[in-house]
Structures are given as C-alpha cells and as structure tokens.
XYZ file of C-alpha atoms in Angstrom:
84
model
C 17.419 1.674 7.999
C 15.711 -0.383 4.737
C 13.665 -3.025 7.562
C 12.443 -0.213 9.120
C 8.579 -0.974 8.233
C 6.723 2.511 9.933
C 9.315 4.875 8.321
C 9.080 2.455 4.784
C 5.144 3.536 5.163
C 5.502 6.957 6.267
C 8.245 7.604 3.192
C 5.600 5.435 1.077
C 2.474 7.857 1.770
C 4.872 10.760 1.861
C 5.883 10.384 -1.877
C 2.658 9.638 -2.732
C 1.068 12.757 -1.607
C 4.210 14.486 -2.977
C 2.973 13.102 -6.730
C 5.930 10.122 -6.769
C 3.339 7.140 -7.412
C 6.503 4.688 -8.997
C 8.520 5.916 -5.451
C 5.571 4.959 -3.653
C 5.718 1.994 -4.761
C 8.982 0.883 -4.639
C 8.461 1.408 -0.590
C 5.156 -0.255 -0.211
C 6.962 -3.442 -2.046
C 9.884 -3.484 0.196
C 7.974 -3.192 3.108
C 5.842 -6.433 1.658
C 8.964 -7.910 0.908
C 9.634 -7.556 4.620
C 5.857 -8.591 6.050
C 3.985 -9.809 3.439
C 0.541 -9.730 5.773
C 1.417 -5.585 6.706
C -1.824 -4.436 5.030
C -0.986 -0.947 5.654
C 1.529 -1.778 2.722
C -0.644 -3.462 0.673
C -3.237 -0.120 0.985
C 0.089 2.451 -0.120
C 0.793 0.070 -3.090
C -3.096 0.177 -4.201
C -2.944 3.475 -3.963
C 0.206 3.917 -5.685
C -0.930 2.256 -8.561
C -4.584 4.046 -9.209
C -2.133 6.743 -9.403
C -0.491 5.400 -12.062
C -3.024 4.572 -13.653
C -3.009 0.363 -13.040
C -6.634 -0.540 -12.371
C -5.626 -4.083 -12.336
C -2.953 -4.151 -10.232
C -4.683 -1.882 -7.263
C -7.380 -3.822 -7.579
C -5.798 -6.766 -6.418
C -3.689 -4.745 -4.325
C -6.617 -3.922 -3.067
C -8.015 -7.746 -1.728
C -4.707 -7.557 -0.223
C -5.161 -5.177 2.027
C -8.682 -5.928 3.126
C -7.363 -9.281 4.360
C -4.330 -7.815 6.186
C -5.333 -4.315 6.837
C -8.502 -5.165 9.289
C -8.540 -3.039 11.895
C -7.721 -0.122 9.272
C -11.278 1.150 8.047
C -9.471 3.403 5.419
C -8.914 0.074 3.073
C -12.742 -0.594 3.261
C -13.235 2.814 2.223
C -10.447 3.653 -0.228
C -10.843 0.206 -2.087
C -15.090 -0.060 -1.569
C -14.869 4.038 -3.322
C -12.245 2.800 -6.344
C -14.401 0.418 -7.524
C -17.619 3.420 -8.547
C-alpha cells in the first residue's frame, strides 16, 4: 500500500541502513506527499540527502524535521550534530 505511512517510513529507514540513500529519499518523499507535516519523514529525507552528499538539501529537510517532529528527540540530535 503506497499510502501506509508507517510502512513507507520503515522501508525508508531500512533502505538507508542498507546503503541505498536514493531509494530512502524516494520513500521519504512519498510519505511527505501524503502528509507534509510528517516530521519523521523529513528526518529520514535529511539523512538520505546527507548520505548522498547533498548537505544543502539536508539542511532544509532538517528545518522541516525540527518544525514538525517536536516529540522526536532524534531530529534535534541528528540535525544539531550534522552542523558540527
């Protein structure tokens, strides 16, 4: 089901861990298309963009992750550490 957000996020995380940031990027973007305020998807997108070496896009995605993923400390940790 392409609109099951939890499955999209799990698949994106798995692809990222498996060394496929392009696929993780695609899955995170699909989740964002369905729910633009889904902070966890923005965080996964930022991680995929960083893994591909696209620091500028990752920074913008981190801004969205921090805006929408307030209950997730991992966004704060990841996004603040990536600028160091």
